[in-house]
């Protein structure tokens, strides 16, 4: 997973040991924070370097 630029919901599930619905919620919350800081985000993906 270290070579990926973006994490998908399945990656979040594996890393945090949560269900897929929780992973989507986490990604949504993190993307919202980034958007508020002026970053562009991709729906359903999260940049790994932020974690």
mmCIF file of N, CA and C in Angstrom:
data_model
loop_
_atom_site.group_PDB
_atom_site.id
_atom_site.type_symbol
_atom_site.label_atom_id
_atom_site.label_comp_id
_atom_site.label_asym_id
_atom_site.label_seq_id
_atom_site.Cartn_x
_atom_site.Cartn_y
_atom_site.Cartn_z
ATOM 1 N N UNK A 1 0.813 -1.189 0.000
ATOM 2 C CA UNK A 1 0.000 0.000 0.000
ATOM 3 C C UNK A 1 0.861 1.260 0.000
ATOM 4 N N UNK A 2 2.140 1.155 0.255
ATOM 5 C CA UNK A 2 3.005 2.321 0.328
ATOM 6 C C UNK A 2 3.214 2.983 -1.021
ATOM 7 N N UNK A 3 3.039 2.252 -2.114
ATOM 8 C CA UNK A 3 3.274 2.808 -3.436
ATOM 9 C C UNK A 3 2.051 3.510 -4.010
ATOM 10 N N UNK A 4 0.922 3.458 -3.334
ATOM 11 C CA UNK A 4 -0.291 4.092 -3.832
ATOM 12 C C UNK A 4 -0.288 5.574 -3.492
ATOM 13 N N UNK A 5 -0.755 6.361 -4.438
ATOM 14 C CA UNK A 5 -0.877 7.795 -4.204
ATOM 15 C C UNK A 5 -2.184 8.104 -3.475
ATOM 16 N N UNK A 6 -3.244 7.378 -3.819
ATOM 17 C CA UNK A 6 -4.546 7.579 -3.199
ATOM 18 C C UNK A 6 -5.034 6.287 -2.572
ATOM 19 N N UNK A 7 -5.768 6.413 -1.499
ATOM 20 C CA UNK A 7 -6.378 5.259 -0.836
ATOM 21 C C UNK A 7 -7.855 5.209 -1.182
ATOM 22 N N UNK A 8 -8.355 4.018 -1.426
ATOM 23 C CA UNK A 8 -9.778 3.804 -1.675
ATOM 24 C C UNK A 8 -10.415 3.282 -0.400
ATOM 25 N N UNK A 9 -11.728 3.154 -0.421
ATOM 26 C CA UNK A 9 -12.462 2.696 0.758
ATOM 27 C C UNK A 9 -11.953 1.330 1.220
ATOM 28 N N UNK A 10 -11.649 0.439 0.306
ATOM 29 C CA UNK A 10 -11.154 -0.891 0.676
ATOM 30 C C UNK A 10 -9.830 -0.793 1.432
ATOM 31 N N UNK A 11 -8.989 0.144 1.037
ATOM 32 C CA UNK A 11 -7.711 0.347 1.729
ATOM 33 C C UNK A 11 -7.937 0.862 3.149
ATOM 34 N N UNK A 12 -8.876 1.796 3.299
ATOM 35 C CA UNK A 12 -9.197 2.332 4.619
ATOM 36 C C UNK A 12 -9.754 1.224 5.510
ATOM 37 N N UNK A 13 -10.605 0.371 4.934
ATOM 38 C CA UNK A 13 -11.158 -0.769 5.689
ATOM 39 C C UNK A 13 -10.039 -1.634 6.251
ATOM 40 N N UNK A 14 -9.075 -1.914 5.419
ATOM 41 C CA UNK A 14 -7.953 -2.770 5.824
ATOM 42 C C UNK A 14 -7.077 -2.087 6.875
ATOM 43 N N UNK A 15 -6.759 -0.826 6.650
ATOM 44 C CA UNK A 15 -5.874 -0.105 7.567
ATOM 45 C C UNK A 15 -6.490 0.117 8.940
ATOM 46 N N UNK A 16 -7.760 0.516 8.955
ATOM 47 C CA UNK A 16 -8.405 0.903 10.208
ATOM 48 C C UNK A 16 -9.323 -0.169 10.779
ATOM 49 N N UNK A 17 -9.446 -1.268 10.048
ATOM 50 C CA UNK A 17 -10.307 -2.380 10.466
ATOM 51 C C UNK A 17 -11.731 -1.901 10.739
ATOM 52 N N UNK A 18 -12.297 -1.221 9.744
ATOM 53 C CA UNK A 18 -13.672 -0.748 9.812
ATOM 54 C C UNK A 18 -14.444 -1.300 8.619
ATOM 55 N N UNK A 19 -15.769 -1.192 8.701
ATOM 56 C CA UNK A 19 -16.616 -1.629 7.593
ATOM 57 C C UNK A 19 -16.575 -0.584 6.485
ATOM 58 N N UNK A 20 -17.010 -1.007 5.298
ATOM 59 C CA UNK A 20 -16.924 -0.145 4.126
ATOM 60 C C UNK A 20 -17.734 1.144 4.295
ATOM 61 N N UNK A 21 -18.888 1.066 4.912
ATOM 62 C CA UNK A 21 -19.679 2.284 5.102
ATOM 63 C C UNK A 21 -18.942 3.294 5.988
ATOM 64 N N UNK A 22 -18.249 2.788 7.003
ATOM 65 C CA UNK A 22 -17.456 3.671 7.865
ATOM 66 C C UNK A 22 -16.288 4.273 7.097
ATOM 67 N N UNK A 23 -15.688 3.484 6.226
ATOM 68 C CA UNK A 23 -14.564 3.969 5.421
ATOM 69 C C UNK A 23 -15.002 5.111 4.511
ATOM 70 N N UNK A 24 -16.172 4.979 3.891
ATOM 71 C CA UNK A 24 -16.676 6.059 3.039
ATOM 72 C C UNK A 24 -16.962 7.318 3.856
ATOM 73 N N UNK A 25 -17.467 7.155 5.047
ATOM 74 C CA UNK A 25 -17.737 8.295 5.917
ATOM 75 C C UNK A 25 -16.430 8.984 6.309
ATOM 76 N N UNK A 26 -15.429 8.197 6.641
ATOM 77 C CA UNK A 26 -14.110 8.744 6.999
ATOM 78 C C UNK A 26 -13.519 9.518 5.833
ATOM 79 N N UNK A 27 -13.564 8.916 4.646
ATOM 80 C CA UNK A 27 -13.029 9.576 3.454
ATOM 81 C C UNK A 27 -13.775 10.876 3.192
ATOM 82 N N UNK A 28 -15.087 10.840 3.322
ATOM 83 C CA UNK A 28 -15.878 12.053 3.112
ATOM 84 C C UNK A 28 -15.502 13.154 4.073
ATOM 85 N N UNK A 29 -15.332 12.802 5.337
ATOM 86 C CA UNK A 29 -14.956 13.800 6.354
ATOM 87 C C UNK A 29 -13.567 14.377 6.088
ATOM 88 N N UNK A 30 -12.624 13.519 5.753
ATOM 89 C CA UNK A 30 -11.262 13.984 5.479
ATOM 90 C C UNK A 30 -11.218 14.843 4.219
ATOM 91 N N UNK A 31 -11.946 14.433 3.181
ATOM 92 C CA UNK A 31 -11.990 15.228 1.954
ATOM 93 C C UNK A 31 -12.635 16.589 2.212
ATOM 94 N N UNK A 32 -13.652 16.629 3.045
ATOM 95 C CA UNK A 32 -14.304 17.901 3.376
ATOM 96 C C UNK A 32 -13.311 18.837 4.053
ATOM 97 N N UNK A 33 -12.523 18.308 4.978
ATOM 98 C CA UNK A 33 -11.503 19.119 5.645
ATOM 99 C C UNK A 33 -10.498 19.671 4.636
ATOM 100 N N UNK A 34 -10.084 18.829 3.698
ATOM 101 C CA UNK A 34 -9.122 19.277 2.690
ATOM 102 C C UNK A 34 -9.720 20.342 1.780
ATOM 103 N N UNK A 35 -10.983 20.168 1.393
ATOM 104 C CA UNK A 35 -11.645 21.157 0.547
ATOM 105 C C UNK A 35 -11.729 22.506 1.256
ATOM 106 N N UNK A 36 -11.987 22.496 2.555
ATOM 107 C CA UNK A 36 -12.051 23.730 3.335
ATOM 108 C C UNK A 36 -10.701 24.435 3.382
ATOM 109 N N UNK A 37 -9.632 23.671 3.207
ATOM 110 C CA UNK A 37 -8.282 24.235 3.194
ATOM 111 C C UNK A 37 -7.849 24.627 1.781
ATOM 112 N N UNK A 38 -8.752 24.441 0.803
ATOM 113 C CA UNK A 38 -8.461 24.856 -0.564
ATOM 114 C C UNK A 38 -7.919 23.769 -1.473
ATOM 115 N N UNK A 39 -7.874 22.533 -1.016
ATOM 116 C CA UNK A 39 -7.388 21.432 -1.836
ATOM 117 C C UNK A 39 -8.508 20.867 -2.701
ATOM 118 N N UNK A 40 -8.132 20.327 -3.851
ATOM 119 C CA UNK A 40 -9.074 19.597 -4.686
ATOM 120 C C UNK A 40 -9.062 18.144 -4.250
ATOM 121 N N UNK A 41 -10.224 17.512 -4.249
ATOM 122 C CA UNK A 41 -10.305 16.113 -3.826
ATOM 123 C C UNK A 41 -11.009 15.282 -4.881
ATOM 124 N N UNK A 42 -10.786 13.978 -4.825
ATOM 125 C CA UNK A 42 -11.475 13.025 -5.684
ATOM 126 C C UNK A 42 -12.477 12.265 -4.841
ATOM 127 N N UNK A 43 -13.690 12.151 -5.339
ATOM 128 C CA UNK A 43 -14.728 11.436 -4.602
ATOM 129 C C UNK A 43 -14.314 9.978 -4.414
ATOM 130 N N UNK A 44 -14.488 9.473 -3.219
ATOM 131 C CA UNK A 44 -14.226 8.086 -2.836
ATOM 132 C C UNK A 44 -12.744 7.734 -2.780
ATOM 133 N N UNK A 45 -11.868 8.715 -2.839
ATOM 134 C CA UNK A 45 -10.435 8.458 -2.721
ATOM 135 C C UNK A 45 -9.840 9.476 -1.764
ATOM 136 N N UNK A 46 -8.753 9.077 -1.130
ATOM 137 C CA UNK A 46 -8.088 9.969 -0.184
ATOM 138 C C UNK A 46 -6.589 9.873 -0.381
ATOM 139 N N UNK A 47 -5.920 10.990 -0.369
ATOM 140 C CA UNK A 47 -4.474 11.001 -0.581
ATOM 141 C C UNK A 47 -3.760 10.362 0.610
ATOM 142 N N UNK A 48 -2.954 9.350 0.350
ATOM 143 C CA UNK A 48 -2.305 8.573 1.394
ATOM 144 C C UNK A 48 -1.346 9.399 2.235
ATOM 145 N N UNK A 49 -0.661 10.356 1.651
ATOM 146 C CA UNK A 49 0.352 11.104 2.391
ATOM 147 C C UNK A 49 -0.249 11.928 3.522
ATOM 148 N N UNK A 50 -1.559 12.165 3.505
ATOM 149 C CA UNK A 50 -2.210 12.938 4.554
ATOM 150 C C UNK A 50 -2.356 12.113 5.817
ATOM 151 N N UNK A 51 -2.541 10.795 5.682
ATOM 152 C CA UNK A 51 -2.741 9.930 6.851
ATOM 153 C C UNK A 51 -1.534 9.839 7.677
#
